[in-house]
Coordinates of N, CA, C and O in Angstrom, one line a residue:
P1 N -6.0 15.4 9.7 CA -7.2 14.6 10.0 C -7.0 13.1 9.6 O -7.0 12.8 8.4
F2 N -6.7 12.3 10.6 CA -6.5 10.9 10.4 C -7.4 10.1 11.2 O -7.9 10.5 12.3
L3 N -7.7 8.9 10.7 CA -8.6 8.0 11.5 C -7.6 7.3 12.5 O -6.5 6.8 12.0
P4 N -8.0 7.1 13.7 CA -7.0 6.5 14.7 C -6.8 5.0 14.3 O -7.7 4.3 13.9
E5 N -5.6 4.6 14.5 CA -5.2 3.2 14.3 C -6.1 2.2 15.1 O -6.3 1.1 14.7
S6 N -6.6 2.6 16.2 CA -7.4 1.8 17.1 C -8.7 1.3 16.4 O -9.3 0.3 16.8
I7 N -9.1 2.0 15.3 CA -10.3 1.5 14.6 C -10.1 0.1 14.1 O -11.0 -0.6 13.9
C8 N -8.9 -0.3 13.8 CA -8.5 -1.6 13.3 C -8.9 -2.7 14.3 O -9.0 -3.9 13.8
N9 N -9.0 -2.4 15.5 CA -9.4 -3.4 16.5 C -10.9 -3.8 16.4 O -11.3 -4.7 17.1
S10 N -11.6 -3.0 15.7 CA -13.1 -3.3 15.5 C -13.3 -4.3 14.4 O -13.7 -4.0 13.3
T11 N -13.1 -5.6 14.8 CA -13.1 -6.6 13.8 C -14.5 -7.0 13.3 O -14.6 -7.7 12.3
N12 N -15.5 -6.7 14.0 CA -16.9 -7.0 13.6 C -17.6 -6.0 12.8 O -18.7 -6.2 12.4
V13 N -16.9 -4.9 12.5 CA -17.6 -3.8 11.7 C -17.8 -4.3 10.3 O -16.8 -4.7 9.7
K14 N -19.0 -4.2 9.8 CA -19.3 -4.5 8.4 C -19.3 -3.3 7.5 O -19.0 -3.4 6.3
K15 N -19.8 -2.2 8.0 CA -19.9 -1.0 7.2 C -19.3 0.1 8.0 O -19.5 0.3 9.2
L16 N -18.5 0.9 7.3 CA -17.8 2.1 7.9 C -18.2 3.3 7.1 O -17.7 3.4 5.9
L17 N -18.9 4.2 7.6 CA -19.4 5.4 6.9 C -18.6 6.6 7.3 O -18.7 7.1 8.4
L18 N -17.7 7.1 6.5 CA -16.8 8.2 6.8 C -17.1 9.4 6.0 O -16.4 10.4 6.1
D19 N -18.2 9.5 5.3 CA -18.6 10.6 4.5 C -18.6 11.9 5.4 O -19.1 11.8 6.5
G20 N -18.2 13.0 4.8 CA -18.3 14.3 5.5 C -17.2 14.6 6.5 O -17.2 15.6 7.1
N21 N -16.3 13.6 6.7 CA -15.2 13.8 7.6 C -14.0 14.3 6.8 O -13.7 13.8 5.7
P22 N -13.2 15.2 7.3 CA -12.1 15.8 6.6 C -10.8 14.9 6.6 O -9.7 15.4 6.9
L23 N -11.0 13.6 6.4 CA -9.9 12.7 6.4 C -9.0 12.8 5.2 O -9.5 13.0 4.1
I24 N -7.7 12.5 5.4 CA -6.8 12.4 4.2 C -6.0 11.1 4.3 O -5.2 10.8 3.4
Q25 N -6.2 10.3 5.3 CA -5.4 9.1 5.5 C -6.2 8.1 6.2 O -6.9 8.4 7.2
L26 N -6.2 6.8 5.8 CA -6.8 5.7 6.5 C -5.6 4.8 7.0 O -4.6 4.6 6.3
P27 N -5.8 4.2 8.1 CA -4.7 3.3 8.6 C -4.6 2.1 7.6 O -5.6 1.5 7.3
L28 N -3.4 1.8 7.2 CA -3.2 0.6 6.3 C -3.6 -0.7 7.0 O -4.0 -1.6 6.3
H29 N -3.6 -0.7 8.3 CA -3.9 -1.9 9.0 C -5.4 -2.2 9.0 O -5.9 -3.2 9.5
M30 N -6.2 -1.3 8.5 CA -7.7 -1.5 8.4 C -8.0 -2.8 7.6 O -9.1 -3.3 7.7
G31 N -7.0 -3.2 6.8 CA -7.2 -4.5 6.1 C -7.4 -5.7 7.0 O -7.9 -6.7 6.6
S32 N -7.1 -5.5 8.3 CA -7.3 -6.6 9.2 C -8.7 -6.7 9.7 O -9.1 -7.6 10.4
M33 N -9.5 -5.7 9.3 CA -10.9 -5.7 9.7 C -11.7 -6.7 8.8 O -12.2 -6.4 7.8
Q34 N -11.6 -8.0 9.2 CA -12.1 -9.1 8.4 C -13.6 -9.0 8.0 O -14.0 -9.5 6.9
S35 N -14.4 -8.4 8.8 CA -15.8 -8.3 8.5 C -16.2 -7.1 7.6 O -17.3 -7.0 7.0
L36 N -15.3 -6.2 7.4 CA -15.5 -4.9 6.6 C -15.9 -5.2 5.2 O -15.1 -5.8 4.4
R37 N -17.1 -4.9 4.8 CA -17.5 -5.1 3.4 C -17.9 -3.8 2.6 O -17.9 -3.8 1.4
K38 N -18.2 -2.8 3.4 CA -18.6 -1.5 2.8 C -17.9 -0.4 3.5 O -17.8 -0.3 4.7
L39 N -17.3 0.5 2.7 CA -16.6 1.7 3.2 C -17.0 2.9 2.3 O -16.9 2.8 1.1
T40 N -17.6 3.9 3.0 CA -17.9 5.1 2.2 C -17.1 6.2 2.8 O -16.8 6.3 4.0
Y41 N -16.7 7.1 1.9 CA -15.9 8.3 2.2 C -16.1 9.3 1.1 O -16.7 9.1 0.1
S42 N -15.6 10.5 1.4 CA -15.7 11.6 0.4 C -14.5 12.4 0.5 O -13.6 12.3 1.4
G43 N -14.4 13.3 -0.4 CA -13.2 14.3 -0.4 C -12.1 13.9 -1.4 O -12.1 12.8 -1.9
K44 N -11.3 14.9 -1.5 CA -10.1 14.8 -2.4 C -8.9 15.1 -1.5 O -9.0 15.5 -0.4
G45 N -7.7 14.8 -2.1 CA -6.5 15.1 -1.4 C -6.0 14.0 -0.5 O -5.3 14.2 0.5
W46 N -6.5 12.7 -0.8 CA -6.0 11.6 0.0 C -4.5 11.4 -0.1 O -4.0 11.4 -1.2
I47 N -3.9 11.1 1.0 CA -2.5 10.8 1.1 C -2.3 9.3 1.1 O -1.5 8.7 0.4
S48 N -3.1 8.6 1.9 CA -2.9 7.1 2.0 C -4.3 6.5 2.4 O -4.9 6.9 3.4
P49 N -4.8 5.6 1.6 CA -4.3 5.2 0.3 C -4.3 6.4 -0.7 O -5.0 7.4 -0.5
P50 N -3.5 6.2 -1.8 CA -3.4 7.4 -2.7 C -4.8 7.7 -3.4 O -5.7 6.8 -3.4
Q51 N -4.9 8.9 -3.8 CA -6.2 9.4 -4.4 C -6.7 8.4 -5.5 O -7.9 8.2 -5.6
K52 N -5.8 7.9 -6.3 CA -6.2 7.0 -7.4 C -6.9 5.8 -6.9 O -7.9 5.3 -7.5
I53 N -6.5 5.3 -5.8 CA -7.2 4.1 -5.1 C -8.5 4.6 -4.5 O -9.5 3.9 -4.7
M54 N -8.5 5.7 -3.9 CA -9.7 6.2 -3.2 C -10.8 6.6 -4.2 O -11.9 6.6 -3.9
D55 N -10.4 6.8 -5.5 CA -11.4 7.1 -6.5 C -12.1 5.8 -7.0 O -13.0 5.9 -7.8
M56 N -11.6 4.7 -6.6 CA -12.1 3.4 -7.0 C -13.3 3.0 -6.1 O -13.6 3.7 -5.2
K57 N -14.0 1.9 -6.5 CA -15.1 1.5 -5.7 C -14.6 1.0 -4.3 O -13.4 0.6 -4.1
S58 N -15.5 1.0 -3.4 CA -15.2 0.6 -2.0 C -14.5 -0.8 -1.9 O -13.5 -0.9 -1.1
D59 N -14.9 -1.8 -2.6 CA -14.3 -3.1 -2.5 C -12.8 -3.1 -2.9 O -12.0 -3.8 -2.4
Q60 N -12.5 -2.2 -3.9 CA -11.1 -2.1 -4.3 C -10.2 -1.4 -3.3 O -9.1 -1.8 -3.1
V61 N -10.8 -0.5 -2.6 CA -10.1 0.2 -1.5 C -9.8 -0.8 -0.4 O -8.7 -0.9 0.2
I62 N -10.8 -1.6 0.0 CA -10.7 -2.6 1.0 C -9.6 -3.6 0.6 O -8.8 -4.0 1.4
K63 N -9.7 -4.0 -0.7 CA -8.7 -5.0 -1.2 C -7.2 -4.4 -1.0 O -6.3 -5.2 -0.7
Y64 N -7.1 -3.2 -1.4 CA -5.8 -2.5 -1.2 C -5.3 -2.6 0.2 O -4.2 -2.9 0.5
L65 N -6.2 -2.2 1.1 CA -5.9 -2.2 2.6 C -5.5 -3.7 3.0 O -4.6 -3.9 3.8
Q66 N -6.2 -4.6 2.5 CA -6.0 -6.0 2.9 C -4.6 -6.5 2.4 O -3.9 -7.2 3.1
K67 N -4.2 -6.0 1.2 CA -2.9 -6.4 0.7 C -1.8 -5.9 1.7 O -0.8 -6.6 1.9
Y68 N -2.0 -4.7 2.1 CA -1.0 -4.1 3.1 C -1.0 -4.8 4.4 O 0.1 -5.0 5.0
D69 N -2.1 -5.1 4.9 CA -2.2 -5.9 6.2 C -1.5 -7.2 6.0 O -0.8 -7.6 6.9
Q70 N -1.8 -7.9 4.9 CA -1.1 -9.2 4.7 C 0.4 -9.0 4.6 O 1.1 -9.8 5.1
A71 N 0.8 -8.0 4.0 CA 2.3 -7.7 3.8 C 2.9 -7.5 5.2 O 4.1 -7.9 5.4
K72 N 2.2 -6.8 6.1 CA 2.8 -6.6 7.4 C 3.0 -7.9 8.2 O 3.9 -8.1 8.9
R73 N 2.1 -8.9 7.9 CA 2.2 -10.2 8.5 C 3.2 -11.1 7.9 O 3.8 -11.9 8.5
T74 N 3.3 -11.1 6.5 CA 4.1 -12.0 5.8 C 5.4 -11.5 5.2 O 6.2 -12.3 4.8
G75 N 5.5 -10.2 5.0 CA 6.7 -9.6 4.4 C 6.6 -9.7 2.9 O 7.5 -9.3 2.2
V76 N 5.4 -10.0 2.4 CA 5.2 -10.2 0.9 C 4.1 -9.2 0.5 O 2.9 -9.3 1.0
L77 N 4.4 -8.3 -0.4 CA 3.3 -7.4 -0.9 C 3.1 -7.6 -2.4 O 4.0 -7.4 -3.2
D78 N 1.9 -8.1 -2.7 CA 1.6 -8.4 -4.1 C 0.8 -7.3 -4.7 O -0.4 -7.1 -4.4
M79 N 1.4 -6.4 -5.5 CA 0.7 -5.3 -6.1 C 0.7 -5.5 -7.7 O 0.6 -4.6 -8.4
R80 N 0.8 -6.8 -8.0 CA 0.8 -7.2 -9.4 C -0.5 -6.7 -10.1 O -1.6 -6.8 -9.6
D81 N -0.4 -6.2 -11.3 CA -1.5 -5.8 -12.2 C -2.5 -4.9 -11.4 O -3.7 -5.1 -11.5
S82 N -1.9 -3.9 -10.8 CA -2.7 -2.9 -10.0 C -3.0 -1.6 -10.7 O -3.5 -0.7 -10.2
G83 N -2.4 -1.5 -12.0 CA -2.6 -0.3 -12.7 C -1.7 0.9 -12.2 O -2.0 2.0 -12.5
M84 N -0.7 0.5 -11.4 CA 0.2 1.6 -10.9 C 1.1 2.2 -11.9 O 1.6 1.5 -12.8
E85 N 1.3 3.5 -11.8 CA 2.2 4.2 -12.7 C 3.5 4.6 -11.9 O 4.5 4.8 -12.5
H86 N 3.4 4.6 -10.6 CA 4.5 4.8 -9.7 C 4.2 4.1 -8.4 O 3.1 3.9 -8.0
L87 N 5.3 3.8 -7.7 CA 5.2 3.2 -6.3 C 4.7 4.3 -5.4 O 5.2 5.4 -5.4
H88 N 3.9 3.9 -4.5 CA 3.4 4.9 -3.5 C 4.2 4.7 -2.2 O 4.6 3.6 -1.8
S89 N 4.3 5.8 -1.4 CA 5.1 5.7 -0.2 C 4.5 4.8 0.9 O 5.1 4.5 1.9
D90 N 3.2 4.3 0.7 CA 2.7 3.3 1.6 C 3.6 2.1 1.7 O 3.6 1.4 2.7
I91 N 4.3 1.8 0.6 CA 5.2 0.7 0.7 C 6.2 0.8 1.8 O 6.6 -0.2 2.4
L92 N 6.6 2.0 2.1 CA 7.6 2.2 3.2 C 7.1 1.9 4.5 O 7.8 1.8 5.5
A93 N 5.7 1.8 4.7 CA 5.1 1.6 6.0 C 5.2 0.1 6.3 O 4.8 -0.3 7.4
V94 N 5.6 -0.8 5.4 CA 5.6 -2.2 5.6 C 7.0 -2.6 6.1 O 8.0 -2.7 5.4
D95 N 7.1 -2.7 7.5 CA 8.4 -3.1 8.1 C 8.6 -4.6 7.7 O 7.7 -5.4 7.7
G96 N 9.8 -4.9 7.4 CA 10.2 -6.3 7.1 C 9.8 -6.8 5.7 O 9.6 -8.0 5.5
L97 N 9.6 -5.8 4.8 CA 9.1 -6.2 3.5 C 10.3 -7.0 2.8 O 11.4 -6.6 2.7
K98 N 10.0 -8.3 2.4 CA 11.0 -9.1 1.8 C 10.8 -9.3 0.3 O 11.7 -9.6 -0.4
F99 N 9.5 -9.2 -0.1 CA 9.2 -9.4 -1.5 C 8.1 -8.5 -2.0 O 7.1 -8.4 -1.3
L100 N 8.4 -7.8 -3.1 CA 7.4 -6.9 -3.6 C 7.2 -7.2 -5.1 O 8.1 -7.2 -5.9
D101 N 6.0 -7.6 -5.5 CA 5.7 -7.9 -6.8 C 4.9 -6.8 -7.5 O 3.8 -6.5 -7.1
V102 N 5.5 -6.1 -8.4 CA 4.9 -5.0 -9.1 C 4.8 -5.3 -10.6 O 4.7 -4.3 -11.4
S103 N 4.9 -6.5 -11.0 CA 4.8 -6.9 -12.4 C 3.4 -6.5 -12.9 O 2.5 -6.4 -12.2
K104 N 3.4 -6.4 -14.2 CA 2.2 -6.1 -15.0 C 1.6 -4.8 -14.6 O 0.4 -4.6 -14.4
N105 N 2.4 -3.8 -14.3 CA 2.0 -2.4 -14.0 C 2.6 -1.5 -15.1 O 3.3 -2.0 -16.0
K106 N 2.3 -0.2 -14.9 CA 2.7 0.7 -15.9 C 3.7 1.7 -15.2 O 3.6 2.9 -15.4
L107 N 4.7 1.1 -14.5 CA 5.6 1.9 -13.7 C 6.5 2.7 -14.7 O 7.1 2.1 -15.6
T108 N 6.6 4.0 -14.4 CA 7.5 4.8 -15.2 C 8.6 5.4 -14.4 O 9.6 5.8 -14.9
D109 N 8.4 5.5 -13.1 CA 9.4 6.2 -12.3 C 9.3 5.6 -10.8 O 8.2 5.5 -10.3
L110 N 10.5 5.2 -10.3 CA 10.5 4.7 -9.0 C 11.0 5.7 -8.0 O 11.0 5.4 -6.8
T111 N 11.5 6.8 -8.4 CA 12.2 7.8 -7.6 C 11.2 8.4 -6.6 O 11.6 8.9 -5.5
F112 N 9.9 8.5 -6.9 CA 9.0 9.1 -6.0 C 9.0 8.5 -4.6 O 9.2 9.2 -3.6
V113 N 8.9 7.2 -4.5 CA 9.0 6.5 -3.2 C 10.4 6.3 -2.7 O 10.7 6.4 -1.6
M114 N 11.3 6.1 -3.6 CA 12.7 5.8 -3.2 C 13.4 7.0 -2.6 O 14.2 6.8 -1.8
G115 N 12.9 8.2 -3.0 CA 13.5 9.4 -2.4 C 13.2 9.5 -0.9 O 13.9 10.2 -0.2
E116 N 12.1 8.8 -0.5 CA 11.7 8.8 0.9 C 12.2 7.6 1.7 O 11.9 7.4 2.9
A117 N 13.0 6.7 1.1 CA 13.4 5.5 1.7 C 14.6 5.6 2.7 O 14.9 4.6 3.3
D118 N 15.2 6.7 2.8 CA 16.3 6.9 3.8 C 17.4 5.9 3.6 O 17.8 5.4 4.6
G119 N 17.7 5.6 2.4 CA 18.9 4.7 2.2 C 18.5 3.2 2.4 O 19.4 2.4 2.4
R120 N 17.3 2.8 2.6 CA 16.9 1.4 2.8 C 16.9 0.6 1.5 O 16.8 -0.6 1.5
F121 N 17.0 1.3 0.4 CA 17.0 0.6 -0.9 C 18.3 1.0 -1.7 O 18.9 2.1 -1.5
T122 N 18.8 0.1 -2.5 CA 20.0 0.3 -3.2 C 19.7 0.2 -4.7 O 18.9 -0.7 -5.2
P123 N 20.2 1.2 -5.5 CA 19.9 1.1 -6.9 C 20.7 0.0 -7.6 O 21.8 -0.2 -7.3
L124 N 20.0 -0.6 -8.6 CA 20.7 -1.6 -9.4 C 20.6 -1.1 -10.8 O 19.6 -0.4 -11.2
K125 N 21.5 -1.4 -11.7 CA 21.5 -0.9 -13.0 C 20.9 -2.0 -13.9 O 21.1 -3.2 -13.7
G126 N 20.2 -1.6 -14.9 CA 19.6 -2.5 -15.9 C 19.0 -1.6 -17.0 O 19.6 -0.5 -17.2
E127 N 18.0 -2.1 -17.7 CA 17.4 -1.2 -18.7 C 16.9 0.1 -18.0 O 16.9 1.1 -18.6
R128 N 16.4 -0.1 -16.8 CA 16.0 1.0 -16.0 C 16.6 0.9 -14.6 O 17.1 -0.2 -14.3
E129 N 16.7 2.0 -13.9 CA 17.2 1.9 -12.6 C 16.2 1.2 -11.7 O 15.0 1.6 -11.6
V130 N 16.6 0.2 -10.9 CA 15.7 -0.6 -10.1 C 16.2 -0.5 -8.7 O 17.5 -0.4 -8.5
Y131 N 15.4 -0.6 -7.7 CA 15.8 -0.5 -6.3 C 15.4 -1.7 -5.5 O 14.3 -2.2 -5.6
V132 N 16.4 -2.2 -4.7 CA 16.1 -3.3 -3.8 C 16.7 -3.1 -2.5 O 17.6 -2.4 -2.3
D133 N 16.1 -3.8 -1.5 CA 16.7 -3.8 -0.2 C 18.0 -4.5 -0.2 O 18.2 -5.6 -0.6
P134 N 19.1 -3.9 0.3 CA 20.5 -4.5 0.3 C 20.5 -5.8 1.0 O 21.3 -6.7 0.6
A135 N 19.7 -6.0 2.0 CA 19.8 -7.3 2.7 C 19.3 -8.4 1.8 O 19.8 -9.6 1.9
L136 N 18.3 -8.2 0.9 CA 17.9 -9.2 0.0 C 19.0 -9.6 -1.0 O 19.1 -10.7 -1.3
V137 N 19.7 -8.6 -1.4 CA 20.8 -8.9 -2.3 C 21.8 -9.8 -1.7 O 22.2 -10.8 -2.3
E138 N 22.2 -9.5 -0.4 CA 23.1 -10.4 0.3 C 22.5 -11.8 0.5 O 23.2 -12.8 0.4
E139 N 21.2 -11.8 0.9 CA 20.6 -13.1 1.1 C 20.6 -14.0 -0.1 O 20.8 -15.2 -0.1
K140 N 20.4 -13.4 -1.3 CA 20.4 -14.2 -2.6 C 21.8 -14.7 -2.9 O 22.0 -15.7 -3.5
R141 N 22.8 -13.9 -2.5 CA 24.2 -14.3 -2.8 C 24.7 -15.5 -1.9 O 25.5 -16.3 -2.3
E142 N 24.1 -15.7 -0.8 CA 24.5 -16.8 0.2 C 24.0 -18.1 -0.3 O 23.2 -18.4 -1.0

């Protein structure tokens, strides 16, 4: 049960009431719905956005979706100080991601999302194992 991506074309929608629908995923591109101010939903077992985000207030869910929409346009995803304990696989949906800020979070494990990255990230050694896009490493060396 997914909401169709075409819902994102509804740029004048101010309120979206999804209660009672057996949804488990919202299109990340819903952040492009500039007029959206209120989003209601119910249920557990959300895949995207993750359940922890969906348990927050409506405005926080909308802000999360807006960050991903902006990242799709700019290649920059700012998840700084988001209370994250691990990276979510939503990050893999951002084609052309050039910069990811996850500072000021409580990350304990990066392998959850990196296991799904199909080799798009390379491990670096440090205090902890960190993963980066190999193209960025090359770009910084030039």
